Amino acid sequence: MEYVVENNLSGLKREDFQKEINGKKTDLFIFKNKCGNEVALTNYGGALLTIMVPDKNGDMKDVVLGFDNIDDYIQVPSDFGATIGRYANRIGQGKITIDGKETQLPQNNYGHCLHGGPTGWQYKVFQVTPINEKSLKLTVESPDGD
């Protein structure tokens, strides 16, 4: 697998994913394997943007629902392809009890707390650490109580 950005199958453009959010820069990362399949991701929310694979006729198609620019990921309420955390799904009425102490969480989904709330990992800019030309590591700081 190799890292590519220009002339990718999805048509995504790096400049459409470069932005500064809270002092951290977002970017586009695309990897292509020896079979020609491509995977695109951004460090905003650790989101998987596209997976380009051949259909039954051999035509390359994207099998991931998402947007073609960072602004839509920021402005349109969705969790398309994102890394969800600290928890996934809903916490009923946004109430959780830990060690006998009840805590009220933000209610961002019809009275419930969904996918880490309004500041879940899907809204964070992950740090990118290149491993080699075939891989990278995305990390996000999530302190106790986040």
Short mmCIF file of C-alpha atoms in Angstrom, two decimals:
data_model
loop_
_atom_site.label_atom_id
_atom_site.label_comp_id
_atom_site.label_asym_id
_atom_site.label_seq_id
_atom_site.Cartn_x
_atom_site.Cartn_y
_atom_site.Cartn_z
CA MET A 1 0.00 0.00 0.00
CA GLU A 2 1.29 3.46 -0.81
CA TYR A 3 0.30 6.99 0.21
CA VAL A 4 -1.23 9.07 -2.58
CA VAL A 5 -3.17 12.31 -2.82
CA GLU A 6 -3.06 13.57 -6.40
CA ASN A 7 -5.00 11.74 -9.12
CA ASN A 8 -6.88 9.58 -6.64
CA LEU A 9 -9.92 7.57 -7.66
CA SER A 10 -12.35 9.37 -5.35
CA GLY A 11 -11.51 12.80 -6.75
CA LEU A 12 -10.91 14.19 -3.26
CA LYS A 13 -8.60 17.19 -3.10
CA ARG A 14 -6.15 17.74 -0.29
CA GLU A 15 -6.80 21.48 -0.12
CA ASP A 16 -10.49 20.77 0.57
CA PHE A 17 -9.50 18.99 3.80
CA GLN A 18 -6.85 21.41 5.09
CA LYS A 19 -8.10 23.68 7.82
CA GLU A 20 -7.05 24.84 11.27
CA ILE A 21 -9.43 24.01 14.10
CA ASN A 22 -8.60 25.08 17.65
CA GLY A 23 -4.96 25.50 16.65
CA LYS A 24 -4.71 22.02 15.06
CA LYS A 25 -4.44 21.31 11.34
CA THR A 26 -6.66 18.89 9.49
CA ASP A 27 -5.57 17.04 6.37
CA LEU A 28 -6.43 14.34 3.84
CA PHE A 29 -4.66 10.97 3.68
CA ILE A 30 -5.15 8.47 0.87
CA PHE A 31 -3.65 5.02 0.60
CA LYS A 32 -3.69 2.74 -2.43
CA ASN A 33 -2.84 -0.97 -2.45
CA LYS A 34 -1.28 -3.06 -5.21
CA CYS A 35 -4.76 -4.06 -6.47
CA GLY A 36 -5.68 -0.40 -7.02
CA ASN A 37 -8.13 -0.12 -4.11
CA GLU A 38 -8.00 3.17 -2.22
CA VAL A 39 -8.86 4.30 1.28
CA ALA A 40 -9.14 7.99 2.19
CA LEU A 41 -9.31 9.43 5.68
CA THR A 42 -8.95 12.69 7.54
CA ASN A 43 -7.63 13.38 10.99
CA TYR A 44 -10.79 15.38 11.76
CA GLY A 45 -12.72 12.88 13.81
CA GLY A 46 -10.42 10.14 12.56
CA ALA A 47 -13.01 9.84 9.78
CA LEU A 48 -12.95 7.26 7.02
CA LEU A 49 -13.91 9.25 3.91
CA THR A 50 -13.88 6.77 1.05
CA ILE A 51 -13.13 3.17 0.22
CA MET A 52 -12.76 2.68 -3.52
CA VAL A 53 -13.22 -0.95 -4.60
CA PRO A 54 -14.31 -2.64 -7.84
CA ASP A 55 -17.97 -3.44 -8.37
CA LYS A 56 -19.13 -6.62 -10.15
CA ASN A 57 -18.11 -5.08 -13.49
CA GLY A 58 -14.68 -4.05 -12.25
CA ASP A 59 -15.56 -0.33 -12.10
CA MET A 60 -14.14 1.40 -9.02
CA LYS A 61 -16.89 2.66 -6.70
CA ASP A 62 -16.93 4.38 -3.32
CA VAL A 63 -18.69 2.28 -0.68
CA VAL A 64 -18.61 4.87 2.12
CA LEU A 65 -21.18 7.60 2.73
CA GLY A 66 -19.53 10.96 3.27
CA PHE A 67 -18.62 14.45 2.11
CA ASP A 68 -15.93 15.77 -0.23
CA ASN A 69 -14.67 18.61 1.99
CA ILE A 70 -13.86 19.32 5.63
CA ASP A 71 -16.37 22.16 5.95
CA ASP A 72 -19.30 19.81 5.42
CA TYR A 73 -17.96 17.44 8.09
CA ILE A 74 -17.82 20.41 10.47
CA GLN A 75 -21.11 22.11 9.56
CA VAL A 76 -23.49 19.24 8.74
CA PRO A 77 -24.53 17.24 11.81
CA SER A 78 -23.47 13.66 11.06
CA ASP A 79 -21.01 11.07 12.22
CA PHE A 80 -20.16 9.80 8.71
CA GLY A 81 -17.13 7.52 8.95
CA ALA A 82 -15.95 9.06 12.22
CA THR A 83 -14.21 7.48 15.16
CA ILE A 84 -16.82 7.52 17.90
CA GLY A 85 -15.84 7.97 21.53
CA ARG A 86 -15.60 7.81 24.44
CA TYR A 87 -18.61 5.61 23.92
CA ALA A 88 -20.88 4.73 21.03
CA ASN A 89 -24.67 4.70 20.99
CA ARG A 90 -26.91 6.50 23.48
CA ILE A 91 -26.85 6.88 27.23
CA GLY A 92 -30.50 7.09 28.27
CA GLN A 93 -31.53 10.54 29.47
CA GLY A 94 -27.80 11.38 29.58
CA LYS A 95 -27.51 9.94 33.08
CA ILE A 96 -24.75 7.59 34.16
CA THR A 97 -23.89 6.23 37.59
CA ILE A 98 -20.27 5.41 38.43
CA ASP A 99 -19.24 4.26 41.91
CA GLY A 100 -22.67 5.24 43.21
CA LYS A 101 -22.42 8.82 41.93
CA GLU A 102 -24.91 9.91 39.25
CA THR A 103 -23.60 12.25 36.58
CA GLN A 104 -25.75 14.20 34.12
CA LEU A 105 -24.22 14.22 30.64
CA PRO A 106 -25.18 16.60 27.84
CA GLN A 107 -28.34 15.55 26.03
CA ASN A 108 -27.55 15.94 22.35
CA ASN A 109 -30.00 13.39 20.90
CA TYR A 110 -33.68 13.64 21.81
CA GLY A 111 -32.96 13.76 25.54
CA HIS A 112 -30.15 11.21 25.40
CA CYS A 113 -26.36 11.54 25.18
CA LEU A 114 -25.17 10.17 21.82
CA HIS A 115 -21.64 9.13 20.77
CA GLY A 116 -19.69 11.01 23.43
CA GLY A 117 -21.94 14.05 23.36
CA PRO A 118 -21.52 17.32 21.48
CA THR A 119 -17.74 17.23 21.98
CA GLY A 120 -17.19 13.52 21.19
CA TRP A 121 -14.11 12.26 19.36
CA GLN A 122 -15.84 12.70 16.00
CA TYR A 123 -15.36 16.47 16.50
CA LYS A 124 -11.69 16.34 17.56
CA VAL A 125 -8.59 16.81 15.43
CA PHE A 126 -6.43 13.72 15.84
CA GLN A 127 -2.65 13.93 15.92
CA VAL A 128 -1.05 12.19 12.93
CA THR A 129 2.14 10.19 13.29
CA PRO A 130 3.49 8.69 10.06
CA ILE A 131 4.65 5.11 10.61
CA ASN A 132 5.98 4.51 7.09
CA GLU A 133 4.83 5.11 3.50
CA LYS A 134 2.10 2.52 4.01
CA SER A 135 0.59 3.54 7.34
CA LEU A 136 0.04 6.24 9.90
CA LYS A 137 -1.20 6.44 13.46
CA LEU A 138 -4.04 8.71 14.61
CA THR A 139 -4.31 9.60 18.30
CA VAL A 140 -6.55 11.90 20.29
CA GLU A 141 -6.15 13.09 23.86
CA SER A 142 -9.09 12.17 26.04
CA PRO A 143 -8.41 13.11 29.64
CA ASP A 144 -10.26 11.57 32.57
CA GLY A 145 -13.81 12.92 32.65
CA ASP A 146 -13.83 13.82 28.96
#
